[in-house]
Amino acid sequence: MTPIVANFPHSANALPMWVAADRGLFSKRGLAVAFEEARGSAAQYRGLMEGRIHVFTTLMENVIAYRWGEGEVQFDPAPDAVAFMGGGLGHQLLMARASIEDVEGLRGRTLAVSGLRTGNAIVLYGMLSRIGLKRDRDYKVVAVGAGPVTMESLLHVGADAALMGAPHDRTAAAGGLRKLGDSLTVFGEYQSSVYTVRRSWAAAHEEELVALSAAMIEAHRFVFADRADAIAVLRAHLQTLSPDAAAAVYGDLVAPHGGLSRDGRILPQNVEVVLQLRREFAEHPPPPSTLSDFCDTRYHEQAMRLLAKEAS
């Protein structure tokens, strides 16, 4: 068995990783995958560059930001991290305190983000810029730290609104927060989470990365194909979820817009949305870049061919 350390947030979006482990999809392909819980992008990138982490899930926006030297921590040279497979597509709601009736009511308010320069902060900045609201002029932002913004973290830092993804948007609505907007209506689908690896590690472990990709493709497909068993895996790893809550979360994961990728494909047009936003809100003039600077889908393509051959 080849050992691989995978780092990812302990959240519902990790369901394919858990499926791959619990159903023996990794071991079937000769992989012994150990899991670590993510503690923010800075810790992830440190672990990656030090060789303690081999594969991790992060936001596509983070891959671009760290490559451009605009991550939460700086590296010299810049990390050679690339997305090799898609996790999920972005769909977030702008949730605000009930006293705020519309987006114009955010003027002079404080909004919460996970990180000022990374995470989904640029999606928030982009949504508000489309209606004429500019950061630090019309509203302030405060970082809540590692992980997605939740209703609890928003209230803890005294913020008035934030972008939230499933299931935190549902929890916020149940807690009395009001929906003011939807990223899908502004940008359409965009590449949100991705599976990420160092180019140098991938080049030295091509066979293992193809095997890992094949296992993850199978896991993504399983989530969509077997509702009952997928929910059972979800509840086994998130034991506080009630049956009804687990079913609702599963519905978010397989939603036609903004849910998990069915087979882990990374579509150029979905990455381009994120890249354009990153260019728009870069703190320094961005270097000339193409999608190939941030994505390397060769391993996923090999895995797809392997699975097709196995099925024939």
Short mmCIF file of C-alpha atoms in Angstrom, two decimals, residues 4-250:
data_model
loop_
_atom_site.label_atom_id
_atom_site.label_comp_id
_atom_site.label_asym_id
_atom_site.label_seq_id
_atom_site.Cartn_x
_atom_site.Cartn_y
_atom_site.Cartn_z
CA ILE A 4 -0.87 9.30 1.02
CA VAL A 5 -1.87 12.06 3.44
CA ALA A 6 -5.03 13.91 2.44
CA ASN A 7 -6.08 17.12 4.17
CA PHE A 8 -9.60 18.52 3.93
CA PRO A 9 -12.24 20.30 6.04
CA HIS A 10 -14.42 18.13 8.26
CA SER A 11 -17.63 19.13 6.54
CA ALA A 12 -20.30 17.68 4.30
CA ASN A 13 -18.25 18.48 1.19
CA ALA A 14 -15.82 15.78 2.33
CA LEU A 15 -18.42 13.10 1.60
CA PRO A 16 -16.62 11.72 -1.50
CA MET A 17 -13.40 11.31 0.52
CA TRP A 18 -15.28 9.42 3.21
CA VAL A 19 -17.08 7.28 0.64
CA ALA A 20 -13.78 6.39 -1.03
CA ALA A 21 -12.30 5.32 2.31
CA ASP A 22 -15.32 3.56 3.80
CA ARG A 23 -16.12 1.60 0.65
CA GLY A 24 -12.53 0.52 0.07
CA LEU A 25 -12.06 2.47 -3.15
CA PHE A 26 -8.59 3.65 -2.08
CA SER A 27 -7.36 0.28 -0.83
CA LYS A 28 -8.67 -1.41 -3.99
CA ARG A 29 -6.14 0.67 -5.90
CA GLY A 30 -3.24 0.05 -3.54
CA LEU A 31 -3.49 3.30 -1.61
CA ALA A 32 -3.39 3.80 2.16
CA VAL A 33 -4.90 7.27 2.54
CA ALA A 34 -4.63 8.94 5.93
CA PHE A 35 -6.92 11.87 6.67
CA GLU A 36 -6.05 15.16 8.35
CA GLU A 37 -8.57 17.90 9.16
CA ALA A 38 -7.91 21.24 7.47
CA ARG A 39 -7.16 24.23 9.70
CA GLY A 40 -7.21 26.94 7.07
CA SER A 41 -5.33 27.55 3.84
CA ALA A 42 -2.17 28.83 5.53
CA ALA A 43 -1.72 25.59 7.49
CA GLN A 44 -2.55 23.55 4.41
CA TYR A 45 0.06 25.24 2.26
CA ARG A 46 2.69 24.99 4.96
CA GLY A 47 2.03 21.27 5.26
CA LEU A 48 2.10 20.85 1.50
CA MET A 49 5.41 22.67 1.06
CA GLU A 50 6.97 20.78 3.97
CA GLY A 51 5.91 17.45 2.49
CA ARG A 52 3.62 16.51 5.39
CA ILE A 53 0.51 16.75 3.17
CA HIS A 54 0.31 15.22 -0.29
CA VAL A 55 -3.21 16.09 -1.41
CA PHE A 56 -5.69 18.58 -0.05
CA THR A 57 -8.99 20.20 -0.92
CA THR A 58 -9.19 23.95 -1.06
CA LEU A 59 -10.94 26.68 -3.01
CA MET A 60 -9.90 27.35 -6.59
CA GLU A 61 -9.48 30.96 -5.53
CA ASN A 62 -6.81 29.92 -3.02
CA VAL A 63 -4.80 28.10 -5.67
CA ILE A 64 -4.64 31.30 -7.71
CA ALA A 65 -4.01 33.56 -4.72
CA TYR A 66 -1.07 31.58 -3.36
CA ARG A 67 0.43 31.25 -6.83
CA TRP A 68 0.37 35.05 -7.11
CA GLY A 69 1.81 35.59 -3.65
CA GLU A 70 -1.47 36.90 -2.25
CA GLY A 71 -2.29 34.09 0.15
CA GLU A 72 -2.61 34.39 3.90
CA VAL A 73 1.09 33.51 4.18
CA GLN A 74 3.93 34.13 1.73
CA PHE A 75 6.30 31.60 0.19
CA ASP A 76 9.46 32.14 -1.82
CA PRO A 77 9.32 30.69 -4.38
CA ALA A 78 5.56 30.55 -4.81
CA PRO A 79 3.97 27.13 -4.18
CA ASP A 80 3.82 24.87 -7.22
CA ALA A 81 0.32 23.72 -6.26
CA VAL A 82 -2.26 22.94 -8.93
CA ALA A 83 -5.81 21.70 -9.03
CA PHE A 84 -5.97 18.24 -10.61
CA MET A 85 -9.66 17.49 -10.09
CA GLY A 86 -12.83 19.40 -9.27
CA GLY A 87 -14.67 18.99 -6.00
CA GLY A 88 -17.72 21.22 -6.12
CA LEU A 89 -19.19 24.25 -7.85
CA GLY A 90 -19.91 27.50 -6.09
CA HIS A 91 -23.35 28.54 -4.94
CA GLN A 92 -23.57 30.85 -1.97
CA LEU A 93 -26.20 33.07 -0.45
CA LEU A 94 -25.66 36.54 0.96
CA MET A 95 -27.19 36.32 4.42
CA ALA A 96 -27.73 39.33 6.69
CA ARG A 97 -29.27 40.29 9.99
CA ALA A 98 -33.04 40.49 9.74
CA SER A 99 -33.02 44.27 10.26
CA ILE A 100 -31.25 44.73 6.90
CA GLU A 101 -33.93 44.65 4.23
CA ASP A 102 -31.86 44.82 1.02
CA VAL A 103 -28.32 45.02 -0.30
CA GLU A 104 -28.32 48.82 -0.12
CA GLY A 105 -28.75 48.38 3.62
CA LEU A 106 -25.20 47.02 3.78
CA ARG A 107 -23.73 50.53 3.37
CA GLY A 108 -21.74 51.35 6.47
CA ARG A 109 -22.00 47.78 7.74
CA THR A 110 -19.43 45.12 8.59
CA LEU A 111 -19.33 41.88 6.59
CA ALA A 112 -17.65 38.64 7.63
CA VAL A 113 -15.26 36.61 5.47
CA SER A 114 -13.10 33.62 6.29
CA GLY A 115 -9.95 35.46 5.15
CA LEU A 116 -9.54 38.98 3.80
CA ARG A 117 -7.55 37.89 0.76
CA THR A 118 -8.51 34.25 0.30
CA GLY A 119 -11.47 31.96 0.75
CA ASN A 120 -14.59 33.18 -0.99
CA ALA A 121 -13.95 36.81 -0.09
CA ILE A 122 -13.51 37.82 -3.72
CA VAL A 123 -16.90 36.36 -4.60
CA LEU A 124 -18.43 38.63 -1.97
CA TYR A 125 -16.45 41.64 -3.18
CA GLY A 126 -17.48 40.87 -6.75
CA MET A 127 -21.16 40.54 -5.94
CA LEU A 128 -21.23 43.86 -4.09
CA SER A 129 -19.15 45.69 -6.69
CA ARG A 130 -21.77 44.83 -9.31
CA ILE A 131 -24.24 47.03 -7.46
CA GLY A 132 -21.76 49.82 -6.75
CA LEU A 133 -20.61 48.89 -3.24
CA LYS A 134 -16.85 49.09 -2.72
CA ARG A 135 -14.90 47.51 0.11
CA ASP A 136 -13.53 49.96 2.72
CA ARG A 137 -15.54 52.78 1.19
CA ASP A 138 -19.09 51.49 1.53
CA TYR A 139 -18.58 48.58 3.92
CA LYS A 140 -15.92 46.97 6.09
CA VAL A 141 -14.86 43.34 6.27
CA VAL A 142 -13.60 41.26 9.16
CA ALA A 143 -12.03 37.81 8.98
CA VAL A 144 -13.44 35.04 11.15
CA GLY A 145 -10.50 32.66 10.58
CA ALA A 146 -10.19 29.19 9.16
CA GLY A 147 -13.18 27.50 7.64
CA PRO A 148 -16.42 28.82 6.13
CA VAL A 149 -18.37 31.64 7.69
CA THR A 150 -21.21 30.36 9.86
CA MET A 151 -24.00 32.18 11.63
CA GLU A 152 -22.12 31.69 14.91
CA SER A 153 -18.84 33.09 13.59
CA LEU A 154 -20.63 36.03 12.00
CA LEU A 155 -22.28 36.96 15.27
CA HIS A 156 -19.09 36.33 17.24
CA VAL A 157 -17.16 39.01 15.33
CA GLY A 158 -20.11 41.40 15.38
CA ALA A 159 -20.64 41.36 11.62
CA ASP A 160 -23.93 42.09 9.88
CA ALA A 161 -23.77 39.85 6.81
CA ALA A 162 -21.73 37.24 4.97
CA LEU A 163 -21.73 34.84 2.06
CA MET A 164 -22.65 31.36 3.21
CA GLY A 165 -22.77 28.01 1.48
CA ALA A 166 -24.79 24.95 2.35
CA PRO A 167 -25.63 23.93 5.00
CA HIS A 168 -24.68 27.11 6.87
CA ASP A 169 -27.03 29.25 4.78
CA ARG A 170 -29.95 27.06 5.85
CA THR A 171 -28.92 27.27 9.51
CA ALA A 172 -28.66 31.06 9.21
CA ALA A 173 -32.12 31.31 7.66
CA ALA A 174 -33.56 29.17 10.44
CA GLY A 175 -31.84 31.47 12.94
CA GLY A 176 -33.51 34.56 11.54
CA LEU A 177 -31.00 35.88 9.03
CA ARG A 178 -32.36 37.27 5.78
CA LYS A 179 -31.29 36.30 2.24
CA LEU A 180 -30.16 39.34 0.25
CA GLY A 181 -28.55 37.78 -2.79
CA ASP A 182 -27.33 34.67 -4.57
CA SER A 183 -23.94 34.16 -6.23
CA LEU A 184 -25.53 31.98 -8.90
CA THR A 185 -27.62 34.84 -10.25
CA VAL A 186 -24.55 37.11 -10.45
CA PHE A 187 -21.82 34.81 -11.76
CA GLY A 188 -23.49 31.55 -12.70
CA GLU A 189 -21.55 28.44 -11.76
CA TYR A 190 -17.90 28.80 -10.85
CA GLN A 191 -15.25 26.34 -9.68
CA SER A 192 -15.35 26.41 -5.92
CA SER A 193 -13.53 23.48 -4.29
CA VAL A 194 -10.74 21.54 -5.98
CA TYR A 195 -8.42 18.66 -5.17
CA THR A 196 -4.90 20.04 -5.10
CA VAL A 197 -1.36 18.68 -5.25
CA ARG A 198 2.18 19.94 -5.83
CA ARG A 199 3.32 19.64 -9.43
CA SER A 200 6.62 18.17 -8.28
CA TRP A 201 4.92 15.49 -6.16
CA ALA A 202 2.48 14.67 -8.95
CA ALA A 203 5.28 14.23 -11.48
CA ALA A 204 7.10 11.83 -9.15
CA HIS A 205 3.93 9.91 -8.22
CA GLU A 206 1.92 9.84 -11.44
CA GLU A 207 0.67 6.28 -11.02
CA GLU A 208 -0.50 6.92 -7.47
CA LEU A 209 -2.22 10.18 -8.39
CA VAL A 210 -4.07 8.53 -11.28
CA ALA A 211 -5.17 5.76 -8.90
CA LEU A 212 -6.32 8.34 -6.35
CA SER A 213 -8.21 10.25 -9.03
CA ALA A 214 -9.93 7.07 -10.20
CA ALA A 215 -11.02 6.28 -6.64
CA MET A 216 -12.37 9.81 -6.16
CA ILE A 217 -14.25 9.74 -9.47
CA GLU A 218 -15.89 6.49 -8.36
CA ALA A 219 -16.74 8.09 -5.02
CA HIS A 220 -18.30 11.18 -6.63
CA ARG A 221 -20.39 8.98 -8.89
CA PHE A 222 -21.46 6.84 -5.94
CA VAL A 223 -22.75 9.90 -4.05
CA PHE A 224 -25.11 10.70 -6.91
CA ALA A 225 -26.09 7.09 -7.60
CA ASP A 226 -26.85 5.78 -4.10
CA ARG A 227 -28.74 8.24 -1.95
CA ALA A 228 -29.38 5.96 1.02
CA ASP A 229 -25.82 4.70 1.39
CA ALA A 230 -24.34 8.15 0.75
CA ILE A 231 -26.47 9.60 3.54
CA ALA A 232 -25.41 6.73 5.81
CA VAL A 233 -21.73 7.57 5.21
CA LEU A 234 -22.46 11.26 5.81
CA ARG A 235 -24.13 10.56 9.16
CA ALA A 236 -21.35 8.18 10.19
CA HIS A 237 -18.83 11.01 9.91
CA LEU A 238 -21.07 13.92 10.96
CA GLN A 239 -22.86 12.24 13.83
CA THR A 240 -24.67 15.37 15.04
CA LEU A 241 -26.77 15.43 11.85
CA SER A 242 -30.33 14.27 12.35
CA PRO A 243 -31.86 12.11 9.61
CA ASP A 244 -33.81 15.09 8.27
CA ALA A 245 -30.76 17.37 8.36
CA ALA A 246 -28.61 14.76 6.65
CA ALA A 247 -31.18 14.37 3.89
CA ALA A 248 -31.28 18.14 3.39
CA VAL A 249 -27.48 18.37 3.27
CA TYR A 250 -27.36 15.51 0.77
#
